[in-house]
Amino acid sequence: GAGVSQSPSNKVTEKGKDVELRCDPISGHTALYWYRQSLGQGLEFLIYFQGNSAPDKSGLPSDRFSAERTGGSVSTLTIQRTQQEDSAVYLCASSLAAAVGGYTFGSGTRLTVV
Amino acid sequence: GQQVMQIPQYQHVQEGEDFTTYCNSSTTLSNIQWYKQRPGGHPVFLIQLVKSGEVKKQKRLTFQFGEAKKNSSLHITATQTTDVGTYFCAGLGGLTGGGNKLTFGTGTQLKVEL
């Protein structure tokens, strides 16, 4: 597609429920990144993919967080047993390849855990 | 791990005044990128600097990469209301590691008053 697409744009969930966030990167971009941004804060790295592999998962906050990427395209970030501290904007970005050029970000998914 | 700090955290200026934000990394960087995030929006790539001592200009914006490749600055001449937003630097790890993903700075929020 022309840009990075994320869905849903907003998600309100009850504490303890599981959520899935989706990212559709720019066609041809082999690298895909997930970041998290709390209100008024900076960007916290979560995980990145090169193709379908995740060479760096170091930013995932706990084992409740997981992500996968299939077909070198769409990625899903799953948060199990959500907690209130998971509330944030989850941003996905893609680039031609890892360490190549700037990132194009999607509009993000605003997750609110109540 | 790699840390990237920015100062100031906030800056209020009158329209027409100049603005500068400074970025410092705890480690030597392969390259540094700058992003702008408008209120309620997502980060948008502005520029990438790769060479030691590099200076690049985009209209009223001047970007510099330090000789040691550990610091950078963004200077805006004669600010306009359209410059409002948060400016993030983001570093890609160099010889000392950091992998193939960007570590974002803490950001500088710019407000421009008429």
mmCIF file of C-alpha atoms in Angstrom:
data_model
loop_
_atom_site.group_PDB
_atom_site.id
_atom_site.type_symbol
_atom_site.label_atom_id
_atom_site.label_comp_id
_atom_site.label_asym_id
_atom_site.label_seq_id
_atom_site.Cartn_x
_atom_site.Cartn_y
_atom_site.Cartn_z
ATOM 1 C CA GLY A 1 0.000 0.000 0.000
ATOM 2 C CA ALA A 2 0.875 3.660 -0.145
ATOM 3 C CA GLY A 3 1.491 3.939 3.578
ATOM 4 C CA VAL A 4 1.674 1.896 6.761
ATOM 5 C CA SER A 5 -1.778 0.868 7.859
ATOM 6 C CA GLN A 6 -2.660 -0.039 11.445
ATOM 7 C CA SER A 7 -5.883 -1.405 12.854
ATOM 8 C CA PRO A 8 -7.820 -0.827 14.912
ATOM 9 C CA SER A 9 -7.139 2.881 15.377
ATOM 10 C CA ASN A 10 -8.654 2.748 18.854
ATOM 11 C CA LYS A 11 -9.205 -0.171 21.196
ATOM 12 C CA VAL A 12 -10.775 -0.131 24.629
ATOM 13 C CA THR A 13 -10.502 -3.413 26.490
ATOM 14 C CA GLU A 14 -11.152 -4.724 29.943
ATOM 15 C CA LYS A 15 -8.258 -5.632 32.182
ATOM 16 C CA GLY A 16 -7.355 -9.285 31.741
ATOM 17 C CA LYS A 17 -8.568 -9.587 28.146
ATOM 18 C CA ASP A 18 -6.312 -10.350 25.184
ATOM 19 C CA VAL A 19 -5.895 -7.907 22.296
ATOM 20 C CA GLU A 20 -4.442 -8.147 18.800
ATOM 21 C CA LEU A 21 -3.031 -5.169 16.963
ATOM 22 C CA ARG A 22 -2.401 -5.331 13.239
ATOM 23 C CA CYS A 23 0.151 -3.615 11.031
ATOM 24 C CA ASP A 24 0.261 -3.659 7.235
ATOM 25 C CA PRO A 25 3.603 -2.187 6.079
ATOM 26 C CA ILE A 26 4.494 -0.494 2.827
ATOM 27 C CA SER A 27 4.737 -3.031 0.033
ATOM 28 C CA GLY A 28 8.357 -4.035 -0.518
ATOM 29 C CA HIS A 29 9.548 -2.921 2.911
ATOM 30 C CA THR A 30 11.316 -5.887 4.455
ATOM 31 C CA ALA A 31 11.858 -4.364 7.908
ATOM 32 C CA LEU A 32 8.989 -3.784 10.320
ATOM 33 C CA TYR A 33 9.154 -2.260 13.784
ATOM 34 C CA TRP A 34 6.828 -1.957 16.768
ATOM 35 C CA TYR A 35 7.161 0.928 19.217
ATOM 36 C CA ARG A 36 5.032 2.043 22.131
ATOM 37 C CA GLN A 37 4.361 5.640 23.136
ATOM 38 C CA SER A 38 2.733 6.569 26.416
ATOM 39 C CA LEU A 39 0.984 9.942 26.709
ATOM 40 C CA GLY A 40 3.478 12.755 26.248
ATOM 41 C CA GLN A 41 6.417 10.387 26.283
ATOM 42 C CA GLY A 42 9.027 9.159 23.838
ATOM 43 C CA LEU A 43 9.023 6.048 21.705
ATOM 44 C CA GLU A 44 9.827 2.770 23.430
ATOM 45 C CA PHE A 45 11.169 0.018 21.148
ATOM 46 C CA LEU A 46 9.349 -3.309 21.381
ATOM 47 C CA ILE A 47 10.432 -5.603 18.538
ATOM 48 C CA TYR A 48 11.549 -5.559 14.929
ATOM 49 C CA PHE A 49 11.282 -7.968 12.025
ATOM 50 C CA GLN A 50 13.516 -8.487 9.043
ATOM 51 C CA GLY A 51 11.336 -10.524 6.732
ATOM 52 C CA ASN A 52 9.481 -12.978 8.952
ATOM 53 C CA SER A 53 12.294 -13.253 11.494
ATOM 54 C CA ALA A 54 12.543 -11.199 14.675
ATOM 55 C CA PRO A 55 16.251 -10.636 15.337
ATOM 56 C CA ASP A 56 15.561 -8.292 18.235
ATOM 57 C CA LYS A 57 12.761 -8.851 20.738
ATOM 58 C CA SER A 58 14.593 -7.118 23.538
ATOM 59 C CA GLY A 59 11.969 -4.419 24.037
ATOM 60 C CA LEU A 60 8.994 -6.666 24.768
ATOM 61 C CA PRO A 61 8.036 -5.725 28.360
ATOM 62 C CA SER A 62 6.931 -9.180 29.488
ATOM 63 C CA ASP A 63 5.979 -12.623 28.247
ATOM 64 C CA ARG A 64 2.406 -11.340 27.864
ATOM 65 C CA PHE A 65 3.603 -9.590 24.707
ATOM 66 C CA SER A 66 4.267 -11.455 21.475
ATOM 67 C CA ALA A 67 4.411 -10.601 17.798
ATOM 68 C CA GLU A 68 4.563 -12.408 14.527
ATOM 69 C CA ARG A 69 4.912 -11.548 10.886
ATOM 70 C CA THR A 70 3.771 -13.714 8.040
ATOM 71 C CA GLY A 71 4.577 -13.650 4.339
ATOM 72 C CA GLY A 72 7.066 -10.863 4.947
ATOM 73 C CA SER A 73 4.130 -8.491 5.161
ATOM 74 C CA VAL A 74 1.420 -8.124 7.808
ATOM 75 C CA SER A 75 2.423 -8.222 11.458
ATOM 76 C CA THR A 76 0.318 -8.822 14.552
ATOM 77 C CA LEU A 77 1.222 -7.706 18.054
ATOM 78 C CA THR A 78 -0.649 -9.669 20.732
ATOM 79 C CA ILE A 79 -0.991 -8.644 24.339
ATOM 80 C CA GLN A 80 -2.375 -11.297 26.650
ATOM 81 C CA ARG A 81 -4.106 -10.624 29.976
ATOM 82 C CA THR A 82 -3.919 -6.854 29.467
ATOM 83 C CA GLN A 83 -3.059 -4.619 32.398
ATOM 84 C CA GLN A 84 -3.738 -0.919 32.884
ATOM 85 C CA GLU A 85 -0.052 -0.106 32.391
ATOM 86 C CA ASP A 86 -0.349 -1.475 28.850
ATOM 87 C CA SER A 87 -2.444 1.576 27.912
ATOM 88 C CA ALA A 88 -0.499 3.511 25.268
ATOM 89 C CA VAL A 89 -0.324 4.218 21.560
ATOM 90 C CA TYR A 90 1.243 1.303 19.717
ATOM 91 C CA LEU A 91 3.098 2.481 16.621
ATOM 92 C CA CYS A 92 4.214 0.335 13.737
ATOM 93 C CA ALA A 93 6.825 1.451 11.206
ATOM 94 C CA SER A 94 8.474 -0.046 8.170
ATOM 95 C CA SER A 95 11.609 0.621 6.155
ATOM 96 C CA LEU A 96 13.188 -0.814 3.002
ATOM 97 C CA ALA A 97 15.476 -2.958 5.129
ATOM 98 C CA ALA A 98 16.855 -2.921 8.619
ATOM 99 C CA ALA A 99 19.275 -0.040 9.112
ATOM 100 C CA VAL A 100 18.401 1.376 5.697
ATOM 101 C CA GLY A 101 16.751 4.769 5.405
ATOM 102 C CA GLY A 102 14.057 6.412 7.432
ATOM 103 C CA TYR A 103 11.045 4.765 8.983
ATOM 104 C CA THR A 104 7.507 5.320 7.767
ATOM 105 C CA PHE A 105 5.122 5.161 10.699
ATOM 106 C CA GLY A 106 1.484 4.199 10.745
ATOM 107 C CA SER A 107 -1.087 6.271 12.594
ATOM 108 C CA GLY A 108 -0.952 3.934 15.560
ATOM 109 C CA THR A 109 -3.428 2.020 17.700
ATOM 110 C CA ARG A 110 -4.520 3.779 20.874
ATOM 111 C CA LEU A 111 -5.053 1.054 23.467
ATOM 112 C CA THR A 112 -6.956 1.816 26.635
ATOM 113 C CA VAL A 113 -7.239 -0.852 29.315
ATOM 114 C CA VAL A 114 -10.059 -0.208 31.783
ATOM 115 C CA GLY B 1 22.054 -0.153 26.666
ATOM 116 C CA GLN B 2 22.134 2.746 24.283
ATOM 117 C CA GLN B 3 20.515 5.946 25.556
ATOM 118 C CA VAL B 4 19.685 9.079 23.604
ATOM 119 C CA MET B 5 18.885 12.264 25.490
ATOM 120 C CA GLN B 6 17.503 15.511 24.143
ATOM 121 C CA ILE B 7 17.435 18.998 25.582
ATOM 122 C CA PRO B 8 15.425 21.004 26.186
ATOM 123 C CA GLN B 9 12.340 18.933 26.973
ATOM 124 C CA TYR B 10 10.060 21.878 26.169
ATOM 125 C CA GLN B 11 10.544 25.161 24.330
ATOM 126 C CA HIS B 12 8.114 28.030 23.901
ATOM 127 C CA VAL B 13 9.082 30.682 21.356
ATOM 128 C CA GLN B 14 7.470 33.676 19.733
ATOM 129 C CA GLU B 15 6.849 33.319 16.029
ATOM 130 C CA GLY B 16 9.945 34.505 14.170
ATOM 131 C CA GLU B 17 12.395 33.452 16.881
ATOM 132 C CA ASP B 18 14.959 30.721 16.312
ATOM 133 C CA PHE B 19 14.860 27.296 17.980
ATOM 134 C CA THR B 20 17.487 24.640 18.621
ATOM 135 C CA THR B 21 17.238 21.151 20.072
ATOM 136 C CA TYR B 22 20.262 19.084 21.045
ATOM 137 C CA CYS B 23 20.640 15.327 21.005
ATOM 138 C CA ASN B 24 23.294 13.294 22.836
ATOM 139 C CA SER B 25 23.960 9.585 22.641
ATOM 140 C CA SER B 26 25.735 7.464 25.226
ATOM 141 C CA THR B 27 27.392 5.535 22.389
ATOM 142 C CA THR B 28 28.852 6.267 18.962
ATOM 143 C CA LEU B 29 26.209 6.102 16.260
ATOM 144 C CA SER B 30 26.235 4.773 12.701
ATOM 145 C CA ASN B 31 23.779 7.441 11.709
ATOM 146 C CA ILE B 32 21.198 9.719 13.224
ATOM 147 C CA GLN B 33 17.730 10.554 12.007
ATOM 148 C CA TRP B 34 15.276 13.292 12.909
ATOM 149 C CA TYR B 35 11.504 12.999 13.100
ATOM 150 C CA LYS B 36 8.675 15.469 13.699
ATOM 151 C CA GLN B 37 5.459 14.507 15.448
ATOM 152 C CA ARG B 38 2.566 16.950 15.252
ATOM 153 C CA PRO B 39 0.107 16.992 18.174
ATOM 154 C CA GLY B 40 -2.141 13.949 17.853
ATOM 155 C CA GLY B 41 -0.095 12.617 14.954
ATOM 156 C CA HIS B 42 2.611 10.064 14.329
ATOM 157 C CA PRO B 43 6.348 10.634 13.810
ATOM 158 C CA VAL B 44 7.318 11.714 10.310
ATOM 159 C CA PHE B 45 10.840 11.227 8.982
ATOM 160 C CA LEU B 46 12.715 14.458 8.266
ATOM 161 C CA ILE B 47 16.320 13.577 7.487
ATOM 162 C CA GLN B 48 19.218 11.185 8.012
ATOM 163 C CA LEU B 49 22.832 12.144 8.760
ATOM 164 C CA VAL B 50 25.598 9.613 8.277
ATOM 165 C CA LYS B 51 28.994 11.297 8.091
ATOM 166 C CA SER B 52 30.995 12.781 10.948
ATOM 167 C CA GLY B 53 30.525 16.570 10.992
ATOM 168 C CA GLU B 54 27.779 16.429 8.371
ATOM 169 C CA VAL B 55 25.493 19.447 7.964
ATOM 170 C CA LYS B 56 22.253 19.345 5.981
ATOM 171 C CA LYS B 57 19.636 22.002 5.357
ATOM 172 C CA GLN B 58 15.949 21.807 4.548
ATOM 173 C CA LYS B 59 14.602 25.321 4.003
ATOM 174 C CA ARG B 60 14.619 26.870 7.500
ATOM 175 C CA LEU B 61 15.875 23.687 9.193
ATOM 176 C CA THR B 62 19.590 22.954 9.693
ATOM 177 C CA PHE B 63 20.758 19.573 10.944
ATOM 178 C CA GLN B 64 24.248 18.781 12.243
ATOM 179 C CA PHE B 65 25.988 15.534 13.193
ATOM 180 C CA GLY B 66 28.871 15.863 15.617
ATOM 181 C CA GLU B 67 32.472 15.019 14.779
ATOM 182 C CA ALA B 68 32.457 12.126 17.240
ATOM 183 C CA LYS B 69 29.099 10.881 15.907
ATOM 184 C CA LYS B 70 27.607 10.982 19.402
ATOM 185 C CA ASN B 71 25.617 14.197 19.200
ATOM 186 C CA SER B 72 23.420 16.114 16.817
ATOM 187 C CA SER B 73 21.384 19.282 16.647
ATOM 188 C CA LEU B 74 18.383 20.671 14.810
ATOM 189 C CA HIS B 75 18.099 24.415 14.354
ATOM 190 C CA ILE B 76 15.005 26.160 13.020
ATOM 191 C CA THR B 77 15.384 29.729 11.806
ATOM 192 C CA ALA B 78 12.471 32.145 12.156
ATOM 193 C CA THR B 79 9.921 29.703 13.546
ATOM 194 C CA GLN B 80 6.384 29.585 12.223
ATOM 195 C CA THR B 81 3.207 28.186 13.764
ATOM 196 C CA THR B 82 3.501 25.237 11.368
ATOM 197 C CA ASP B 83 6.683 24.200 13.200
ATOM 198 C CA VAL B 84 4.694 23.253 16.315
ATOM 199 C CA GLY B 85 5.242 19.655 17.394
ATOM 200 C CA THR B 86 7.704 17.339 19.069
ATOM 201 C CA TYR B 87 11.068 16.774 17.445
ATOM 202 C CA PHE B 88 12.784 13.460 18.028
ATOM 203 C CA CYS B 89 16.288 12.435 17.142
ATOM 204 C CA ALA B 90 16.861 8.717 16.675
ATOM 205 C CA GLY B 91 20.172 6.936 16.595
ATOM 206 C CA LEU B 92 21.239 3.747 14.926
ATOM 207 C CA GLY B 93 23.835 1.861 16.970
ATOM 208 C CA GLY B 94 27.410 1.977 15.736
ATOM 209 C CA LEU B 95 30.553 0.123 16.702
ATOM 210 C CA THR B 96 29.384 -0.486 20.245
ATOM 211 C CA GLY B 97 26.187 -2.164 19.210
ATOM 212 C CA GLY B 98 22.540 -1.177 19.292
ATOM 213 C CA GLY B 99 21.530 -3.462 16.510
ATOM 214 C CA ASN B 100 19.535 -2.529 13.497
ATOM 215 C CA LYS B 101 16.798 -0.553 15.119
ATOM 216 C CA LEU B 102 16.551 3.123 16.016
ATOM 217 C CA THR B 103 16.759 4.286 19.600
ATOM 218 C CA PHE B 104 14.635 7.405 19.880
ATOM 219 C CA GLY B 105 15.569 10.405 21.936
ATOM 220 C CA THR B 106 13.365 11.821 24.648
ATOM 221 C CA GLY B 107 12.048 14.529 22.307
ATOM 222 C CA THR B 108 11.733 18.314 22.433
ATOM 223 C CA GLN B 109 8.235 19.759 22.370
ATOM 224 C CA LEU B 110 8.101 23.078 20.515
ATOM 225 C CA LYS B 111 5.278 25.567 20.954
ATOM 226 C CA VAL B 112 5.154 28.708 18.831
ATOM 227 C CA GLU B 113 3.134 31.696 19.965
ATOM 228 C CA LEU B 114 1.934 34.510 17.726
#
